[in-house]
Short mmCIF file of C-alpha atoms in Angstrom, two decimals:
data_model
loop_
_atom_site.label_atom_id
_atom_site.label_comp_id
_atom_site.label_asym_id
_atom_site.label_seq_id
_atom_site.Cartn_x
_atom_site.Cartn_y
_atom_site.Cartn_z
CA MET A 22 35.93 1.00 -132.81
CA ASN A 23 37.46 -1.49 -130.43
CA LYS A 24 34.87 -4.31 -130.59
CA ALA A 25 32.06 -4.13 -133.18
CA SER A 26 29.44 -6.52 -134.62
CA ILE A 27 27.25 -6.61 -137.58
CA ILE A 28 23.96 -8.60 -136.99
CA CYS A 29 21.89 -10.35 -139.66
CA VAL A 30 18.29 -11.36 -138.81
CA ASP A 31 16.22 -13.71 -141.09
CA ASP A 32 14.15 -16.73 -140.57
CA GLU A 33 15.79 -18.55 -143.46
CA PRO A 34 19.04 -20.21 -142.51
CA THR A 35 20.29 -20.38 -146.07
CA ILE A 36 19.95 -16.64 -146.46
CA LEU A 37 21.70 -16.05 -143.16
CA ASN A 38 24.48 -18.31 -144.21
CA SER A 39 24.84 -16.36 -147.51
CA LEU A 40 24.98 -13.04 -145.83
CA LYS A 41 27.54 -14.19 -143.25
CA VAL A 42 29.83 -15.68 -145.99
CA GLU A 43 29.60 -12.41 -148.02
CA LEU A 44 30.24 -10.11 -145.07
CA LYS A 45 33.22 -12.13 -143.81
CA GLN A 46 34.77 -11.99 -147.34
CA VAL A 47 34.28 -8.27 -147.52
CA PHE A 48 35.31 -7.25 -144.01
CA LYS A 49 37.91 -9.95 -143.48
CA GLY A 50 37.43 -10.35 -139.69
CA LYS A 51 37.15 -6.62 -138.89
CA TYR A 52 33.73 -7.08 -137.48
CA LEU A 53 32.17 -10.03 -135.57
CA ILE A 54 29.41 -11.27 -137.84
CA GLU A 55 26.48 -12.60 -135.84
CA THR A 56 23.13 -14.12 -136.92
CA ALA A 57 19.67 -14.61 -135.45
CA GLU A 58 16.61 -16.47 -136.91
CA SER A 59 13.93 -14.34 -135.01
CA GLY A 60 13.34 -11.01 -133.53
CA GLU A 61 13.42 -12.41 -130.11
CA GLU A 62 16.71 -14.11 -130.55
CA ALA A 63 18.12 -10.89 -132.13
CA LEU A 64 17.04 -8.77 -129.13
CA ASN A 65 18.66 -11.18 -126.73
CA LEU A 66 21.90 -11.10 -128.88
CA ILE A 67 22.03 -7.44 -128.93
CA ASP A 68 21.59 -7.23 -125.12
CA GLU A 69 24.51 -9.64 -124.70
CA LEU A 70 26.63 -7.76 -127.05
CA LEU A 71 25.99 -4.46 -125.51
CA ASP A 72 26.62 -5.88 -122.06
CA SER A 73 30.01 -7.08 -123.41
CA ASN A 74 30.80 -3.50 -124.56
CA TYR A 75 30.36 -4.28 -128.26
CA GLU A 76 29.31 -1.60 -130.64
CA ILE A 77 26.72 -2.50 -133.21
CA PRO A 78 27.10 -0.27 -136.21
CA ILE A 79 24.85 -2.40 -138.45
CA VAL A 80 21.74 -4.55 -138.26
CA ILE A 81 20.27 -6.20 -141.42
CA ALA A 82 16.83 -7.63 -140.91
CA ASP A 83 14.21 -9.30 -142.97
CA TYR A 84 10.66 -8.10 -142.72
CA LEU A 85 8.44 -11.16 -142.85
CA MET A 86 9.38 -13.39 -139.90
CA PRO A 87 7.34 -15.39 -137.28
CA LYS A 88 5.96 -13.51 -134.23
CA MET A 89 7.88 -10.26 -134.64
CA LYS A 90 7.98 -8.54 -138.00
CA GLY A 91 11.03 -6.67 -139.22
CA ASP A 92 9.72 -3.11 -138.72
CA GLU A 93 8.84 -3.81 -135.05
CA LEU A 94 12.21 -5.56 -134.54
CA LEU A 95 14.10 -2.44 -135.90
CA ARG A 96 11.95 -0.07 -133.76
CA ARG A 97 12.96 -2.01 -130.68
CA ILE A 98 16.57 -2.15 -131.65
CA HIS A 99 16.48 1.64 -132.15
CA ALA A 100 15.35 1.98 -128.50
CA LEU A 101 18.33 -0.11 -127.41
CA SER A 102 20.97 1.43 -129.76
CA PRO A 103 19.81 4.59 -131.52
CA GLN A 104 23.06 5.01 -133.37
CA THR A 105 22.88 1.60 -135.14
CA ARG A 106 22.22 1.72 -138.82
CA LYS A 107 19.33 -0.31 -139.67
CA ILE A 108 18.87 -1.97 -143.12
CA MET A 109 15.74 -3.95 -144.13
CA LEU A 110 16.53 -6.77 -146.77
CA THR A 111 13.37 -8.34 -147.87
CA GLY A 112 11.07 -8.97 -150.81
CA GLN A 113 7.87 -8.87 -148.97
CA ALA A 114 7.65 -5.55 -147.01
CA ASP A 115 4.83 -3.33 -147.76
CA ILE A 116 4.99 0.51 -147.92
CA LYS A 117 3.36 0.86 -144.44
CA ALA A 118 6.03 -1.43 -143.01
CA VAL A 119 8.89 0.55 -144.54
CA GLY A 120 7.31 3.75 -143.42
CA ASN A 121 7.16 2.44 -139.86
CA ALA A 122 10.75 1.47 -139.99
CA ILE A 123 11.71 5.00 -141.21
CA ASN A 124 9.58 6.91 -138.76
CA TYR A 125 10.19 4.92 -135.64
CA ALA A 126 13.53 3.10 -136.29
CA LYS A 127 15.39 5.65 -138.43
CA LEU A 128 15.64 3.05 -141.25
CA TYR A 129 18.87 3.68 -143.13
CA ARG A 130 18.10 1.81 -146.36
CA TYR A 131 15.63 -0.78 -147.82
CA ILE A 132 17.18 -3.34 -150.14
CA PRO A 133 14.77 -5.78 -151.98
CA LYS A 134 15.48 -9.50 -152.31
CA PRO A 135 17.20 -10.95 -154.21
CA TRP A 136 19.95 -8.55 -153.62
CA VAL A 137 22.91 -7.52 -155.67
CA ALA A 138 26.08 -8.39 -153.74
CA GLU A 139 27.94 -5.18 -154.84
CA ASP A 140 24.89 -2.96 -153.86
CA LEU A 141 24.66 -4.69 -150.46
CA THR A 142 28.39 -4.33 -149.76
CA LEU A 143 28.36 -0.63 -150.84
CA THR A 144 25.33 0.08 -148.74
CA ILE A 145 26.85 -1.53 -145.56
CA SER A 146 30.20 0.31 -146.16
CA GLU A 147 28.43 3.63 -146.52
CA ALA A 148 26.34 2.86 -143.49
CA ILE A 149 29.43 2.16 -141.37
CA LYS A 150 31.05 5.38 -142.58
CA SER A 151 27.80 7.20 -141.51
CA TYR A 152 27.93 5.50 -138.16
CA LEU A 153 31.59 6.43 -137.57
CA LYS A 154 30.99 10.00 -138.67
CA GLU A 155 28.10 10.47 -136.23
CA LYS A 156 30.21 8.93 -133.46
CA GLU A 157 33.00 11.30 -134.26
CA LEU A 158 30.62 14.26 -134.21
CA ALA A 159 29.16 13.15 -130.95
CA ALA A 160 32.60 12.84 -129.34
CA ALA A 161 33.58 16.26 -130.70
CA TYR A 162 30.33 17.76 -129.21
CA GLN A 163 30.92 16.03 -125.85
CA ASN A 164 34.35 17.54 -125.94
CA LEU A 165 33.12 21.00 -126.69
CA GLU A 166 30.45 20.64 -123.88
CA ARG A 167 33.21 19.70 -121.45
CA LYS A 168 35.30 22.74 -122.51
CA VAL A 169 32.24 24.98 -122.22
CA ALA A 170 31.32 23.57 -118.83
CA THR A 171 35.06 24.24 -117.66
CA PHE A 172 34.85 27.80 -119.07
CA HIS A 173 31.61 28.40 -117.14
CA LYS A 174 33.48 27.43 -113.91
CA PHE A 175 35.63 30.48 -114.46
CA VAL A 176 33.10 32.86 -116.08
CA PRO A 177 29.59 32.28 -114.87
CA VAL A 178 26.94 31.82 -117.62
CA GLN A 179 24.65 34.24 -115.71
CA PHE A 180 27.34 36.91 -116.05
CA LEU A 181 27.46 36.45 -119.86
CA LYS A 182 23.69 36.63 -120.05
CA LEU A 183 23.62 39.84 -118.05
CA LEU A 184 26.14 41.32 -120.70
CA ASN A 185 23.87 39.95 -123.42
CA ILE A 186 26.74 37.87 -124.75
CA GLU A 187 25.65 34.72 -126.64
CA GLU A 188 28.83 33.74 -128.41
CA TYR A 189 31.95 33.46 -126.23
CA ASP A 190 34.23 34.81 -128.95
CA ALA A 191 32.10 37.93 -128.87
CA ILE A 192 33.48 38.87 -125.37
CA HIS A 193 35.82 41.89 -125.56
CA LEU A 194 37.66 44.06 -123.08
CA GLY A 195 35.54 46.76 -121.64
CA HIS A 196 32.19 45.11 -122.37
CA CYS A 197 29.95 46.38 -119.43
CA VAL A 198 26.43 46.96 -118.34
CA GLU A 199 24.82 48.81 -115.31
CA LYS A 200 22.31 46.87 -113.23
CA THR A 201 20.60 47.03 -109.77
CA MET A 202 21.47 43.87 -107.96
CA THR A 203 21.77 42.45 -104.50
CA ILE A 204 25.30 41.60 -103.45
CA MET A 205 26.25 39.00 -100.89
CA PHE A 206 29.60 38.77 -99.05
CA THR A 207 30.32 35.89 -96.76
CA ASP A 208 33.47 34.52 -95.10
CA ILE A 209 34.68 32.29 -92.30
CA ARG A 210 35.16 33.68 -88.92
CA GLY A 211 38.75 33.27 -87.63
CA PHE A 212 39.95 31.45 -90.82
CA THR A 213 43.45 32.76 -90.32
CA SER A 214 43.75 31.05 -86.96
CA LEU A 215 42.26 27.76 -88.35
CA SER A 216 44.57 27.75 -91.35
CA GLU A 217 47.70 28.16 -89.18
CA ASN A 218 47.13 24.72 -87.83
CA MET A 219 46.65 23.07 -91.22
CA THR A 220 49.04 22.11 -93.92
CA PRO A 221 48.65 23.83 -97.42
CA GLN A 222 46.75 20.66 -98.72
CA GLU A 223 44.50 20.49 -95.66
CA ASN A 224 43.80 24.19 -96.07
CA PHE A 225 42.64 23.63 -99.71
CA ASP A 226 40.62 20.49 -98.74
CA PHE A 227 38.95 22.38 -95.94
CA ILE A 228 37.97 25.42 -98.08
CA ASN A 229 36.80 23.31 -100.95
CA ALA A 230 34.70 21.18 -98.73
CA TYR A 231 33.11 24.23 -97.13
CA LEU A 232 32.52 26.14 -100.44
CA SER A 233 31.05 23.01 -102.00
CA ASN A 234 28.34 23.10 -99.39
CA MET A 235 27.63 26.78 -99.98
CA GLU A 236 27.90 27.18 -103.81
CA PRO A 237 24.85 24.99 -104.76
CA ILE A 238 22.60 27.06 -102.41
CA ILE A 239 23.56 30.24 -104.15
CA ASN A 240 22.70 28.68 -107.50
CA GLN A 241 19.42 27.29 -106.15
CA TYR A 242 18.26 30.84 -105.40
CA GLN A 243 19.08 32.27 -108.73
CA GLY A 244 22.44 33.83 -107.59
CA PHE A 245 25.84 33.30 -108.96
CA ILE A 246 29.29 33.51 -107.61
CA ASP A 247 31.26 36.43 -108.92
CA LYS A 248 34.45 35.38 -107.18
CA TYR A 249 36.12 33.50 -104.48
CA ILE A 250 38.56 35.42 -102.24
CA GLY A 251 40.21 32.80 -100.17
CA ASP A 252 37.60 31.46 -97.84
CA ALA A 253 35.21 34.39 -98.75
CA ILE A 254 32.41 34.27 -101.38
CA MET A 255 31.07 37.33 -103.33
CA ALA A 256 27.79 36.40 -104.94
CA LEU A 257 25.35 38.42 -107.04
CA PHE A 258 21.46 38.08 -107.15
CA PRO A 259 20.01 39.73 -110.30
CA ASN A 260 16.33 38.99 -109.46
CA GLY A 261 16.00 40.54 -106.05
CA ALA A 262 16.81 40.82 -102.45
CA ASP A 263 14.62 37.95 -101.44
CA ASP A 264 16.78 35.47 -103.38
CA ALA A 265 19.80 36.58 -101.50
CA VAL A 266 18.20 36.52 -98.02
CA GLN A 267 16.57 33.10 -98.74
CA ALA A 268 20.08 31.82 -99.82
CA ALA A 269 21.73 33.24 -96.78
CA ILE A 270 19.16 31.52 -94.44
CA ALA A 271 19.66 28.21 -96.34
CA MET A 272 23.50 28.54 -96.19
CA LEU A 273 23.38 29.13 -92.36
CA LYS A 274 21.14 26.01 -92.03
CA GLN A 275 23.43 23.98 -94.21
CA LEU A 276 26.37 25.13 -92.06
CA ASP A 277 24.76 23.58 -89.03
CA LYS A 278 24.67 20.28 -90.92
CA TYR A 279 28.20 20.70 -92.16
CA ASN A 280 29.41 21.47 -88.60
CA GLN A 281 27.77 18.34 -87.29
CA GLY A 282 29.85 16.40 -89.77
CA ARG A 283 32.93 18.17 -88.62
CA GLN A 284 32.30 17.51 -84.95
CA ASN A 285 31.57 13.82 -85.64
CA ALA A 286 35.01 13.72 -87.43
CA GLY A 287 36.69 15.39 -84.32
CA TYR A 288 37.04 18.94 -85.77
CA GLN A 289 35.79 22.21 -84.29
CA PRO A 290 32.58 23.76 -85.81
CA ILE A 291 33.03 27.00 -87.78
CA LYS A 292 31.11 30.14 -87.89
CA ILE A 293 30.45 32.41 -90.89
CA GLY A 294 29.25 35.97 -91.34
CA ILE A 295 27.03 37.12 -94.25
CA GLY A 296 26.47 40.70 -95.33
CA ILE A 297 23.77 41.65 -97.93
CA HIS A 298 23.27 44.99 -99.69
CA THR A 299 21.31 46.04 -102.79
CA GLY A 300 22.47 48.81 -105.20
CA ARG A 301 23.55 49.86 -108.63
CA LEU A 302 26.69 48.28 -110.05
CA MET A 303 28.75 47.93 -113.23
CA LEU A 304 29.42 44.38 -114.58
CA GLY A 305 31.98 44.10 -117.23
CA THR A 306 35.45 42.85 -118.40
CA VAL A 307 38.71 44.33 -117.30
CA GLY A 308 42.25 43.38 -117.94
CA GLY A 309 44.79 43.70 -120.82
CA GLU A 310 45.61 42.31 -124.25
CA ASN A 311 46.66 38.90 -122.90
CA ARG A 312 44.67 38.53 -119.66
CA MET A 313 40.98 39.46 -119.26
CA ASP A 314 38.58 38.88 -116.33
CA SER A 315 34.93 39.47 -115.46
CA THR A 316 34.38 41.82 -112.53
CA VAL A 317 31.92 44.04 -110.70
CA ILE A 318 32.71 47.72 -109.92
CA SER A 319 30.56 49.63 -107.44
CA ASP A 320 30.44 51.37 -104.14
CA ALA A 321 27.59 48.89 -103.43
CA VAL A 322 29.96 46.06 -103.49
CA ASN A 323 32.25 47.76 -100.99
CA LEU A 324 29.33 48.43 -98.69
CA ALA A 325 28.17 44.76 -98.90
CA SER A 326 31.64 43.73 -97.76
CA ARG A 327 31.71 46.19 -94.90
CA VAL A 328 28.35 45.06 -93.65
CA GLU A 329 29.67 41.40 -93.68
CA GLY A 330 32.46 42.77 -91.52
CA LEU A 331 30.00 44.15 -89.05
CA THR A 332 28.74 40.68 -88.36
CA LYS A 333 31.94 40.11 -86.34
CA THR A 334 31.22 43.25 -84.34
CA TYR A 335 27.79 42.28 -83.37
CA GLY A 336 28.46 38.55 -83.05
CA ILE A 337 25.61 37.63 -85.43
CA PRO A 338 25.74 35.76 -88.63
CA LEU A 339 23.49 37.66 -90.92
CA LEU A 340 23.01 41.42 -91.62
CA ILE A 341 21.38 43.23 -94.43
CA THR A 342 21.05 46.90 -95.22
CA GLU A 343 17.98 49.14 -95.49
CA GLN A 344 18.26 49.01 -99.27
CA SER A 345 17.86 45.31 -99.22
CA LYS A 346 15.24 45.24 -96.52
CA SER A 347 13.06 47.75 -98.35
CA ARG A 348 12.90 45.39 -101.43
CA LEU A 349 11.92 42.25 -99.66
CA VAL A 350 8.56 40.75 -100.65
CA SER A 351 8.45 37.75 -98.28
CA GLN A 352 8.19 37.98 -94.52
CA TYR A 353 11.27 37.20 -92.43
CA LYS A 354 12.29 37.40 -88.77
CA ILE A 355 14.01 40.83 -88.77
CA ARG A 356 15.05 43.44 -86.24
CA HIS A 357 16.85 46.78 -86.47
CA ILE A 358 20.34 46.48 -85.16
CA ASP A 359 22.08 49.86 -85.74
CA SER A 360 22.61 52.86 -87.90
CA VAL A 361 26.43 53.04 -88.40
CA SER A 362 28.94 55.27 -90.08
CA VAL A 363 30.82 53.33 -92.75
CA LYS A 364 34.03 54.46 -94.33
CA GLY A 365 33.52 56.08 -97.66
CA LYS A 366 29.71 56.84 -97.02
CA ARG A 367 28.46 60.21 -96.04
CA LYS A 368 25.04 58.90 -94.75
CA MET A 369 24.62 56.53 -91.89
CA VAL A 370 24.01 53.02 -92.91
CA THR A 371 21.00 51.28 -91.30
CA ILE A 372 21.47 47.55 -90.76
CA TYR A 373 19.10 44.72 -89.72
CA GLU A 374 19.53 41.26 -88.45
CA VAL A 375 17.68 38.49 -90.14
CA PHE A 376 17.39 35.53 -87.72
CA ASP A 377 15.25 32.90 -89.55
CA ALA A 378 18.19 30.48 -89.47
CA GLU A 379 18.42 30.42 -85.59
CA SER A 380 17.05 27.59 -83.45
CA PRO A 381 13.21 27.73 -82.80
CA ALA A 382 13.83 28.66 -79.13
CA TYR A 383 16.18 31.52 -80.11
CA ILE A 384 13.78 32.73 -82.77
CA GLU A 385 10.97 32.78 -80.24
CA ALA A 386 13.02 34.64 -77.74
CA LYS A 387 14.04 37.31 -80.20
CA VAL A 388 10.54 37.74 -81.48
CA LYS A 389 9.23 38.11 -77.98
CA THR A 390 11.77 40.87 -77.20
CA ILE A 391 11.96 42.60 -80.48
CA ALA A 392 9.87 45.59 -79.46
CA ASP A 393 11.99 46.26 -76.30
CA PHE A 394 15.16 45.61 -78.24
CA GLU A 395 14.33 48.18 -80.99
CA GLN A 396 13.12 50.71 -78.45
CA GLY A 397 16.40 50.34 -76.70
CA VAL A 398 18.28 50.84 -79.97
CA ASN A 399 16.23 54.01 -80.75
CA CYS A 400 16.92 55.36 -77.18
CA PHE A 401 20.55 54.71 -77.53
CA HIS A 402 20.87 56.64 -80.78
CA ASN A 403 18.82 59.55 -79.13
CA GLU A 404 21.36 59.50 -76.41
CA GLN A 405 18.78 58.43 -73.87
CA PHE A 406 21.19 55.88 -72.36
CA LYS A 407 19.40 55.30 -69.03
CA GLN A 408 16.16 54.47 -70.80
CA ALA A 409 18.06 52.36 -73.42
CA GLN A 410 19.77 50.43 -70.53
CA ARG A 411 16.43 49.56 -69.04
CA PHE A 412 15.17 48.15 -72.30
CA PHE A 413 18.32 46.02 -72.89
CA GLU A 414 18.12 44.74 -69.33
CA LYS A 415 14.48 43.72 -70.05
CA VAL A 416 15.54 41.91 -73.13
CA LEU A 417 18.35 40.07 -71.45
CA GLN A 418 15.94 38.93 -68.61
CA GLU A 419 14.04 37.01 -71.29
CA ASN A 420 17.01 36.04 -73.51
CA ASP A 421 20.33 36.23 -71.66
CA ASN A 422 22.10 34.80 -74.87
CA ASP A 423 21.22 38.01 -76.89
CA GLN A 424 24.78 39.08 -77.64
CA VAL A 425 23.73 42.37 -79.36
CA ALA A 426 21.60 43.41 -76.35
CA GLN A 427 24.53 42.67 -74.20
CA THR A 428 26.87 44.75 -76.29
CA TYR A 429 24.50 47.75 -76.11
CA LEU A 430 23.94 47.24 -72.37
CA SER A 431 27.83 47.40 -71.86
CA HIS A 432 28.03 50.58 -73.88
CA CYS A 433 25.09 52.14 -71.87
CA GLN A 434 26.84 51.23 -68.62
CA ASN A 435 30.22 52.64 -69.69
CA ILE A 436 28.53 55.92 -70.87
CA TRP A 437 26.04 56.24 -67.97
#
């Protein structure tokens, strides 16, 4: 302890003086010995000491005092300094008062007056040892909590729960489980070009600023980040596709706020792409004897990554697969974008745009043209390119900013 005080409270000055003399002889200046003649004076003294960063390991209080009795004083001291050891030194306390002090103030010891000096000294010494031991245990626990919190920054606690791991030393190589989950991939568009104009430190500052805006949203919607890959995020949502889609919408809205801050600071706004897919995957641990990591292995993971890549092709920020769309419970603004051949997949992959994060005017325009747009997509895939062209032209008459419709129209014109 750096600065510590023992406080004695009694309404009889002669008793206070005797206590002060005894304690000074025993502890020889190790502790500041303070006295108070009433409960109110004691509480004011404790406030002053705590404000001055003093620790108060021991308070010795009489029971029978004017205005505030000893059990009430100790209860109020306990509220201010729970770790303080409270000793009641009195010849007039009844059983109820002692019980109150035990129940509401965690009374350490009751010593009757007149006291035996050796007994009082031993009690105080043991109380200080108890105080220091509790302080040591609290510090050790806080240190352990910090280490666990740091550990969770590298291995998400949700990952361990999915593996049914309760004790960290129970983690072993090859521990795995199969689950159906929704996978999200997202990255920054044109990050390479951005990073070329920044120093290494500026790169790290930029990425961390961006990720710190996105990571809390993923957690908010019951997801967790499996890994960061440069500027990219791979996140898992164990509870359903709705969590992933709602997180993606919130991330895009947060990106607008983040970009406003960038523009105010003189930087260019950034764009991101988000791909979402739902499927079976294996979660587990991989590595060797000296280095182990948590990972996810699945074709579903690869597909989510490729869907995210398609956001660049279509110039839209959020795409989901049919497997995710079919599991959605809530209603979203969704339109069918395409059915595409993806490397490594035999079947065509149907993808949809979720546009709830767009501006109200843009949402209204897309909703108004969704029937014509999707008919155009169907005609295009049925090789009815002339009819498809008419539908996409109709869409663009209502919404000339529809980049996907413009892309389809260009394809129709080139083919036709």
